[in-house]
Coordinates of C-alpha atoms and ligand atoms in Angstrom, one line a residue:
M299 CA -18.5 -22.7 -22.9
N300 CA -18.6 -20.1 -20.2
K301 CA -15.3 -18.6 -19.5
I302 CA -14.1 -18.6 -15.9
Q303 CA -13.7 -15.1 -14.6
A304 CA -11.9 -13.6 -11.7
I305 CA -13.5 -13.6 -8.2
R306 CA -15.6 -10.5 -7.5
G307 CA -13.6 -7.8 -5.8
M308 CA -10.3 -9.4 -6.8
N309 CA -8.4 -7.5 -9.4
D310 CA -5.8 -8.4 -12.0
I311 CA -3.1 -5.8 -12.3
L312 CA -2.3 -5.5 -15.9
P313 CA 1.0 -4.7 -17.6
N314 CA 0.0 -1.1 -18.3
E315 CA -0.6 -0.6 -14.6
T316 CA 2.3 -2.5 -13.1
P317 CA 4.9 0.3 -13.8
L318 CA 2.8 2.6 -11.6
W319 CA 2.6 0.0 -8.9
L320 CA 6.4 -0.5 -9.1
Y321 CA 7.0 3.3 -9.0
F322 CA 4.8 3.6 -5.9
E323 CA 6.3 0.6 -4.1
S324 CA 9.9 1.6 -4.9
T325 CA 9.2 5.2 -3.7
V326 CA 7.8 3.9 -0.4
Q327 CA 10.6 1.4 0.0
R328 CA 13.2 4.2 -0.6
V329 CA 11.5 6.5 1.9
V330 CA 11.1 3.9 4.7
G331 CA 14.7 2.7 4.0
S332 CA 15.9 6.3 4.6
Y333 CA 14.5 6.0 8.1
G334 CA 16.2 2.6 8.7
Y335 CA 13.2 0.3 8.3
R336 CA 13.8 -3.3 7.2
E337 CA 11.5 -5.6 5.3
I338 CA 9.7 -8.6 6.9
R339 CA 7.7 -11.2 4.9
F340 CA 5.1 -13.5 6.4
P341 CA 2.6 -16.0 5.0
V342 CA -0.8 -15.0 3.6
L343 CA -2.5 -17.7 5.7
E344 CA -2.5 -17.8 9.5
Q345 CA -4.5 -19.5 12.2
T346 CA -7.9 -17.8 12.5
Q347 CA -7.3 -17.5 16.2
L348 CA -4.5 -15.0 15.6
F349 CA -6.9 -12.5 14.1
K350 CA -9.7 -13.2 16.6
R351 CA -7.3 -12.5 19.5
S352 CA -5.8 -9.3 18.0
I353 CA -8.4 -7.5 15.8
G354 CA -11.2 -8.5 18.2
E355 CA -14.1 -11.0 18.1
V356 CA -16.7 -8.2 17.8
T357 CA -15.3 -6.3 14.9
D358 CA -16.6 -6.1 11.3
I359 CA -13.4 -7.8 10.1
V360 CA -13.6 -10.9 12.3
E361 CA -17.4 -11.1 12.4
K362 CA -18.1 -11.0 8.7
E363 CA -15.1 -10.3 6.5
M364 CA -12.6 -13.0 6.9
Y365 CA -11.9 -15.8 4.3
S366 CA -11.7 -18.7 6.8
F367 CA -11.8 -22.4 6.2
D368 CA -10.7 -25.7 7.7
D369 CA -7.7 -27.2 6.0
R370 CA -7.4 -30.9 5.4
N371 CA -6.2 -31.4 8.9
G372 CA -9.2 -29.7 10.4
E373 CA -7.2 -26.6 11.4
N374 CA -9.2 -23.3 11.0
L375 CA -7.1 -20.9 8.9
S376 CA -7.8 -17.5 7.5
L377 CA -6.4 -15.4 4.7
R378 CA -4.8 -12.4 6.4
P379 CA -7.2 -9.5 6.5
E380 CA -4.3 -7.2 7.7
G381 CA -0.7 -7.4 8.5
T382 CA -0.2 -6.1 12.1
A383 CA -1.2 -9.3 13.8
C384 CA 0.9 -11.4 11.4
C385 CA 3.9 -9.1 11.9
V386 CA 3.6 -9.4 15.7
R387 CA 3.3 -13.2 15.4
A388 CA 6.3 -13.5 13.2
A389 CA 8.5 -11.1 15.0
D390 CA 7.8 -12.6 18.4
E391 CA 8.1 -16.2 17.2
H392 CA 11.6 -15.4 15.9
G393 CA 12.7 -13.5 19.0
L394 CA 12.9 -10.1 17.3
L395 CA 11.0 -8.3 20.1
Y396 CA 12.5 -9.3 23.4
N397 CA 14.5 -6.3 24.7
Q398 CA 15.0 -4.9 21.3
Q399 CA 13.8 -2.1 19.1
Q400 CA 12.6 -3.0 15.6
R401 CA 11.5 -0.9 12.7
L402 CA 9.9 -3.2 10.1
W403 CA 7.9 -2.9 6.9
Y404 CA 5.9 -5.3 4.7
K405 CA 3.8 -5.2 1.7
G406 CA 1.4 -7.6 0.0
P407 CA -2.2 -8.7 -0.5
M408 CA -4.8 -8.7 2.3
F409 CA -8.3 -10.3 2.1
R410 CA -11.6 -9.0 3.4
Y411 CA -15.1 -10.0 2.3
E412 CA -16.4 -6.5 1.9
R413 CA -18.9 -5.1 -0.6
P414 CA -16.7 -4.1 -3.5
Q415 CA -16.8 -0.5 -4.7
K416 CA -14.3 2.0 -6.0
G417 CA -11.3 1.9 -3.7
R418 CA -12.7 -1.1 -1.7
Y419 CA -11.8 -4.6 -2.8
R420 CA -11.8 -8.2 -1.5
Q421 CA -8.2 -8.7 -2.3
F422 CA -6.3 -5.5 -1.8
H423 CA -2.7 -4.6 -1.1
Q424 CA -1.2 -2.8 1.8
F425 CA 2.2 -1.3 2.5
G426 CA 2.6 -1.5 6.2
V427 CA 5.1 -0.3 8.8
E428 CA 5.4 -1.5 12.4
A429 CA 7.8 -0.2 15.1
F430 CA 8.4 -2.2 18.3
G431 CA 10.0 -1.5 21.7
M432 CA 9.5 2.3 21.7
N433 CA 7.0 4.1 23.9
G434 CA 6.7 7.2 21.8
P435 CA 5.7 9.9 21.1
D436 CA 9.0 10.4 19.2
I437 CA 8.4 7.2 17.2
D438 CA 4.8 8.1 16.6
V439 CA 5.9 11.4 15.1
E440 CA 8.6 9.6 13.1
L441 CA 5.9 7.5 11.4
I442 CA 3.8 10.4 10.6
M443 CA 6.7 12.4 9.2
L444 CA 7.7 9.4 7.1
T445 CA 4.2 9.4 5.6
A446 CA 4.3 13.2 5.1
R447 CA 7.6 12.8 3.3
L448 CA 6.1 10.2 1.1
W449 CA 3.1 12.4 0.1
Q450 CA 5.7 15.1 -0.7
E451 CA 7.7 12.8 -3.0
L452 CA 4.5 11.6 -4.8
G453 CA 3.0 15.1 -5.1
L454 CA 0.1 14.3 -2.9
T455 CA 0.6 16.7 0.0
A456 CA -2.2 19.1 -1.1
H457 CA -4.7 16.3 -1.4
V458 CA -4.5 14.5 2.0
R459 CA -5.2 15.6 5.5
L460 CA -4.1 14.1 8.8
E461 CA -6.6 13.3 11.4
I462 CA -5.5 12.2 14.9
N463 CA -7.1 11.2 18.1
N464 CA -6.3 9.9 21.6
I465 CA -8.5 6.9 22.3
G466 CA -7.0 6.3 25.8
T467 CA -6.1 3.0 27.4
S468 CA -8.4 -0.1 27.1
A469 CA -9.5 0.6 30.7
D470 CA -10.4 4.2 29.7
R471 CA -12.5 2.8 26.8
K472 CA -14.2 0.3 29.0
E473 CA -15.3 3.0 31.4
F474 CA -16.4 5.2 28.5
G475 CA -18.2 2.2 26.9
A476 CA -20.2 1.7 30.1
A477 CA -21.2 5.4 30.2
L478 CA -22.1 5.3 26.5
V479 CA -24.2 2.2 27.0
S480 CA -26.2 3.6 29.9
F481 CA -26.8 6.8 27.8
L482 CA -27.9 4.9 24.7
Q483 CA -30.1 2.5 26.6
A484 CA -32.3 5.4 27.4
H485 CA -32.7 5.9 23.6
E486 CA -32.7 2.2 22.7
E487 CA -36.0 2.2 20.7
A488 CA -34.8 5.0 18.4
L489 CA -31.5 3.2 17.5
D490 CA -31.0 1.4 14.2
A491 CA -30.8 -2.4 14.3
D492 CA -27.1 -2.6 13.9
S493 CA -26.5 -0.2 16.7
K494 CA -28.9 -2.0 19.0
R495 CA -27.0 -5.2 18.4
R496 CA -23.7 -3.4 19.2
L497 CA -25.0 -2.0 22.4
G498 CA -24.3 -5.4 24.0
S499 CA -21.2 -6.3 22.1
N500 CA -19.1 -3.4 20.9
P501 CA -20.7 -0.1 21.9
L502 CA -17.9 2.1 20.7
R503 CA -18.5 1.0 17.1
I504 CA -21.9 2.7 17.4
L505 CA -20.0 6.0 17.1
D506 CA -19.2 5.1 13.5
S507 CA -22.8 4.5 12.5
K508 CA -23.8 6.2 9.3
V509 CA -27.5 6.3 10.2
P510 CA -28.6 9.9 10.6
S511 CA -31.2 9.2 13.4
T512 CA -28.5 7.4 15.4
Q513 CA -26.0 10.2 14.7
A514 CA -28.6 12.7 16.0
I515 CA -28.9 10.7 19.3
L516 CA -25.1 10.6 19.5
A517 CA -24.9 14.4 19.4
D518 CA -25.6 14.5 23.2
A519 CA -23.7 11.3 24.1
P520 CA -20.7 11.2 26.4
V521 CA -17.4 11.8 24.6
L522 CA -14.4 9.6 24.8
A523 CA -12.1 12.6 25.4
E524 CA -13.6 13.1 28.8
Y525 CA -12.7 9.6 29.9
V526 CA -9.1 9.3 28.7
S527 CA -6.5 9.0 31.4
A528 CA -4.0 11.8 32.3
Q529 CA -1.1 9.7 31.1
T530 CA -2.4 9.3 27.6
K531 CA -3.3 12.9 27.5
A532 CA 0.3 13.9 28.3
H533 CA 1.5 11.6 25.6
F534 CA -0.9 13.1 23.1
A535 CA 0.0 16.7 24.1
E536 CA 3.6 15.9 23.5
L537 CA 2.8 14.3 20.2
T538 CA 0.9 17.4 19.0
D539 CA 3.8 19.6 20.2
L540 CA 6.2 17.6 18.1
L541 CA 3.9 17.7 15.1
D542 CA 3.7 21.5 15.5
A543 CA 7.4 21.8 15.8
A544 CA 7.8 19.7 12.6
G545 CA 5.3 21.9 10.8
I546 CA 2.9 19.1 10.1
A547 CA -0.8 20.1 10.0
Y548 CA -3.4 17.9 11.7
I549 CA -7.0 17.9 12.8
V550 CA -7.9 16.3 16.1
N551 CA -11.0 14.3 15.3
P552 CA -12.6 13.1 18.6
K553 CA -14.8 10.6 16.6
L554 CA -11.8 8.8 15.1
V555 CA -11.8 5.4 16.9
R556 CA -10.6 2.9 14.2
G557 CA -12.3 -0.5 13.5
L558 CA -9.7 -2.8 15.1
D559 CA -9.6 -3.4 18.8
Y560 CA -5.9 -3.5 19.4
Y561 CA -5.3 0.2 19.4
N562 CA -4.6 2.5 22.4
N563 CA -3.5 6.0 23.0
M564 CA -2.7 7.7 19.6
V565 CA -4.5 6.8 16.4
F566 CA -4.3 8.5 13.0
E567 CA -5.6 8.5 9.5
W568 CA -4.6 10.2 6.3
I569 CA -7.7 11.0 4.3
T570 CA -8.4 12.3 0.8
D571 CA -11.4 13.8 -0.8
T572 CA -10.4 12.7 -4.3
L573 CA -11.6 9.1 -4.1
G574 CA -15.2 9.5 -2.9
A575 CA -16.4 7.3 0.0
Q576 CA -13.2 5.3 0.4
G577 CA -11.0 8.2 1.3
T578 CA -8.7 6.8 4.0
V579 CA -5.4 6.1 2.3
C580 CA -3.3 5.4 5.3
A581 CA -4.2 4.5 8.9
G582 CA -2.7 3.3 12.1
G583 CA -1.8 4.0 15.7
R584 CA -0.3 2.6 18.9
Y585 CA -1.0 -0.9 20.1
D586 CA 1.0 -1.3 23.3
G587 CA -1.0 -4.3 24.6
L588 CA -1.0 -6.4 21.5
V589 CA 2.3 -8.3 21.8
E590 CA 1.4 -9.4 25.3
Q591 CA -2.2 -10.2 24.3
L592 CA -0.8 -12.6 21.7
G593 CA 1.4 -14.3 24.4
G594 CA 4.6 -12.4 24.1
R595 CA 6.3 -10.1 26.7
A596 CA 4.8 -6.7 27.0
T597 CA 6.3 -4.6 24.2
P598 CA 5.1 -1.3 23.0
G599 CA 4.1 -1.0 19.3
V600 CA 3.0 1.5 16.8
G601 CA 2.4 1.3 13.0
F602 CA 0.3 2.0 10.0
A603 CA -0.8 0.6 6.7
M604 CA -1.5 2.2 3.4
G605 CA -4.0 0.9 0.8
I606 CA -1.9 0.7 -2.4
E607 CA -4.9 0.5 -4.7
R608 CA -6.2 3.8 -3.3
L609 CA -2.9 5.6 -3.6
V610 CA -2.4 4.3 -7.2
L611 CA -5.9 5.5 -8.0
M612 CA -5.1 8.9 -6.6
L613 CA -2.0 9.3 -8.6
Q614 CA -4.0 8.4 -11.7
E615 CA -6.9 10.6 -11.0
L616 CA -4.7 13.6 -10.1
D617 CA -2.5 13.0 -13.2
L618 CA 0.6 12.5 -11.1
V619 CA 1.9 9.5 -13.0
P620 CA 5.4 10.4 -14.2
A621 CA 5.4 10.3 -18.1
A622 CA 8.6 8.1 -18.2
L623 CA 6.7 5.2 -16.6
T624 CA 4.8 4.4 -19.7
Q625 CA 8.0 4.0 -21.7
V626 CA 9.3 0.5 -21.2
I627 CA 11.7 0.0 -24.2
D628 CA 14.5 2.3 -25.4
V629 CA 15.6 0.5 -28.6
Y630 CA 13.5 -1.6 -30.9
V631 CA 15.6 -3.8 -33.1
A632 CA 14.2 -4.3 -36.6
I633 CA 15.8 -7.2 -38.5
G634 CA 16.4 -7.6 -42.2
E635 CA 16.3 -10.8 -44.3
G636 CA 18.8 -13.4 -43.0
M637 CA 20.1 -11.3 -40.2
G638 CA 18.3 -13.1 -37.3
A639 CA 21.4 -14.6 -35.6
K640 CA 23.5 -11.5 -36.0
A641 CA 20.7 -9.3 -34.6
I642 CA 20.3 -11.6 -31.5
A643 CA 24.0 -11.5 -30.9
L644 CA 24.2 -7.7 -31.3
A645 CA 21.3 -7.1 -29.0
E646 CA 23.0 -9.3 -26.3
T647 CA 26.2 -7.3 -26.7
M648 CA 24.3 -4.1 -26.3
R649 CA 22.6 -5.5 -23.1
S650 CA 26.0 -6.6 -21.7
A651 CA 27.7 -3.2 -22.4
L652 CA 24.8 -1.0 -21.4
P653 CA 22.9 -2.9 -18.6
A654 CA 20.2 -0.2 -18.1
L655 CA 19.4 -0.1 -21.8
R656 CA 16.0 -1.7 -22.6
V657 CA 16.3 -3.5 -25.9
Q658 CA 13.5 -5.4 -27.6
L659 CA 14.0 -7.6 -30.7
N660 CA 11.4 -7.8 -33.4
C661 CA 10.2 -11.4 -33.2
G662 CA 8.1 -13.2 -35.8
G663 CA 9.6 -11.6 -38.9
G664 CA 7.6 -9.2 -41.2
K665 CA 8.4 -6.6 -43.8
M666 CA 10.8 -3.8 -42.7
N667 CA 8.0 -1.2 -42.9
N668 CA 5.8 -3.2 -40.6
Q669 CA 8.6 -3.8 -38.2
L670 CA 9.2 0.0 -38.1
K671 CA 5.5 0.5 -37.4
K672 CA 5.8 -1.9 -34.5
A673 CA 8.9 0.0 -33.3
F674 CA 6.9 3.2 -33.3
N675 CA 4.0 1.7 -31.5
S676 CA 6.3 0.1 -28.9
G677 CA 7.0 3.5 -27.4
A678 CA 10.8 3.0 -27.9
T679 CA 12.7 6.2 -28.6
H680 CA 15.0 4.5 -31.1
A681 CA 14.8 1.8 -33.7
L682 CA 17.9 0.0 -34.7
V683 CA 17.7 -1.4 -38.3
I684 CA 19.9 -4.4 -38.9
E685 CA 20.3 -5.2 -42.6
A686 CA 22.9 -6.9 -44.7
D687 CA 25.2 -4.8 -47.0
E688 CA 25.7 -5.6 -50.7
Q689 CA 28.2 -8.3 -49.8
G690 CA 25.6 -9.9 -47.5
Q691 CA 27.6 -8.8 -44.4
L692 CA 26.7 -6.6 -41.4
S693 CA 28.9 -3.6 -41.7
Q694 CA 26.6 -0.7 -40.8
V695 CA 23.4 -0.4 -38.9
K696 CA 20.8 2.4 -39.0
L697 CA 19.9 4.1 -35.7
R698 CA 16.6 5.9 -36.2
Q699 CA 15.4 8.3 -33.6
L700 CA 11.6 7.9 -33.5
G701 CA 9.1 10.6 -32.8
D702 CA 7.5 13.5 -34.6
E703 CA 10.6 14.2 -36.8
P704 CA 12.5 11.0 -37.2
T705 CA 16.2 11.2 -38.0
T706 CA 18.4 8.4 -39.1
E707 CA 22.1 7.9 -38.6
Q708 CA 24.3 5.3 -40.4
V709 CA 26.6 3.8 -37.8
P710 CA 29.5 1.3 -38.4
V711 CA 28.8 -1.8 -36.3
N712 CA 32.0 -1.4 -34.3
E713 CA 31.0 2.1 -33.3
L714 CA 27.4 1.2 -32.3
L715 CA 28.1 0.9 -28.5
S716 CA 29.8 4.3 -28.2
K717 CA 27.0 5.9 -30.3
L718 CA 24.4 4.3 -28.0
K719 CA 26.3 5.6 -25.0
Q720 CA 26.0 9.1 -26.5
H721 CA 22.3 8.7 -26.9
F722 CA 21.8 7.0 -23.5
P723 CA 24.4 8.4 -21.1
N724 CA 22.7 6.8 -18.1
A725 CA 22.5 3.3 -19.6
Ligands
LIG1072 P1 -7.1 -0.6 8.3 O1 -7.6 0.7 8.6 O2 -8.0 -1.8 8.4 O3 -5.8 -0.8 9.2 O4 -6.4 -0.6 6.8 C1 -5.4 0.3 6.4 C2 -5.6 0.8 5.0 O5 -5.8 -0.3 4.1 C3 -6.9 1.6 4.9 O6 -6.7 2.9 5.3 C4 -7.1 1.5 3.4 O7 -6.3 2.4 2.7 C5 -6.6 0.1 3.1 N1 -7.8 -0.8 3.0 C6 -8.4 -1.4 4.0 N2 -9.4 -2.2 3.5 C7 -9.4 -2.1 2.2 C8 -10.2 -2.7 1.1 N3 -11.2 -3.5 1.3 N4 -9.9 -2.3 -0.2 C9 -8.9 -1.5 -0.4 N5 -8.1 -0.9 0.5 C10 -8.4 -1.2 1.8 C11 -5.1 -1.9 9.2 O8 -5.1 -2.8 8.4 C12 -4.0 -1.9 10.3 N6 -3.3 -3.2 10.3 C13 -3.1 -0.7 10.1 C14 -2.0 -0.7 11.2 C15 -0.7 -1.1 11.0 N7 -2.1 -0.3 12.4 C16 -1.0 -0.4 13.0 N8 -0.1 -0.9 12.2

């Protein structure tokens, strides 16, 4: 019979990888916690309308990447393709936004029907941060500094670059879009099919075209920077001043427009060259109109999301995985004939007395030699051998330090805990 396999583009994260995921997630949680951010959790399913109204009807995500379906009640629902819209929906629904400032974070799976390749999946995971009620640019800089601190902690600083842009207000972009359309209409025949279609729907996305002939036409096209309003220019200038003062290097990329419609003013991406084509590891920007657009009171917002798969891949490829992560057991307990109940009790006593000590019991029996082989292969630093003495009692145990030059100590049972404390002072 054919075995049922996972859905294309949806990955299992196996036990040898989960320690790295946990390390990444706990590092980010610690860093965002150090800036006072609090966690929010929301469902993976939302009304499809939420994403249409926020990300935009004429975006790749909404046009062709959402997992949408009618539920049994005929309501059209979608698996969340991103977290910002959900976060705004949840925060507004529960009254967290009115007249307040909020610093929130979330993590979890997102779903997009994209063509899978390295670093791009159909179920992927984001760690996202959203800040509400602050106009910036101080909060914008805080978010960027928080990510810079994270790269520092993970050892990634030399491998990522920050690109920023001012994309103006939505009115600025409308005006720019009109100018772009009238310029491109003069070259319509030479445009690729996708760009022709976007001419009538979402002309700014043509700027992202990868088709060389279209890029050649764009070389002489109007540029967004000439259409952005004075107010957003002042915000952006202040932002770059603050980044300079904080010593954070950046590149102003006038072509950076982002693929979601809710942004305005400042947008940014952290990009790496180590992953090939899918090099954006963190992306975000301001979205001051979004809360109101979704029916709430006008509330400024800014945030970003990181692709966890991409950052985990980077840590692996750059050999930045801390060695200690692969070690999951400290003491492997090998059990002699008839000592099962005593070994179980002793292991429990050890766990109670030394809560951080990771103790694994040999289960399923086996000769002592085989058990010690299993101890060695488990990655534990120590094996504890529990065998009966000549009177059939448990008076002493052997604590064996595993490794290239194993050493063994005989330890009276009643001194075991203090001996372990010497070997594992942090347990
Ligand atoms: P986004 O640029 O669509 O923005 O996604 C953010 C990050 O998620 C990307 O930079 C990438 O690292 C990761 N990512 C996106 N799609 C995939 C995929 N198919 N496979 C693997 N990783 C992926 C947003 O989602 C916005 N909500 C970010 C934001 C938050 N803006 C403001 N607040």
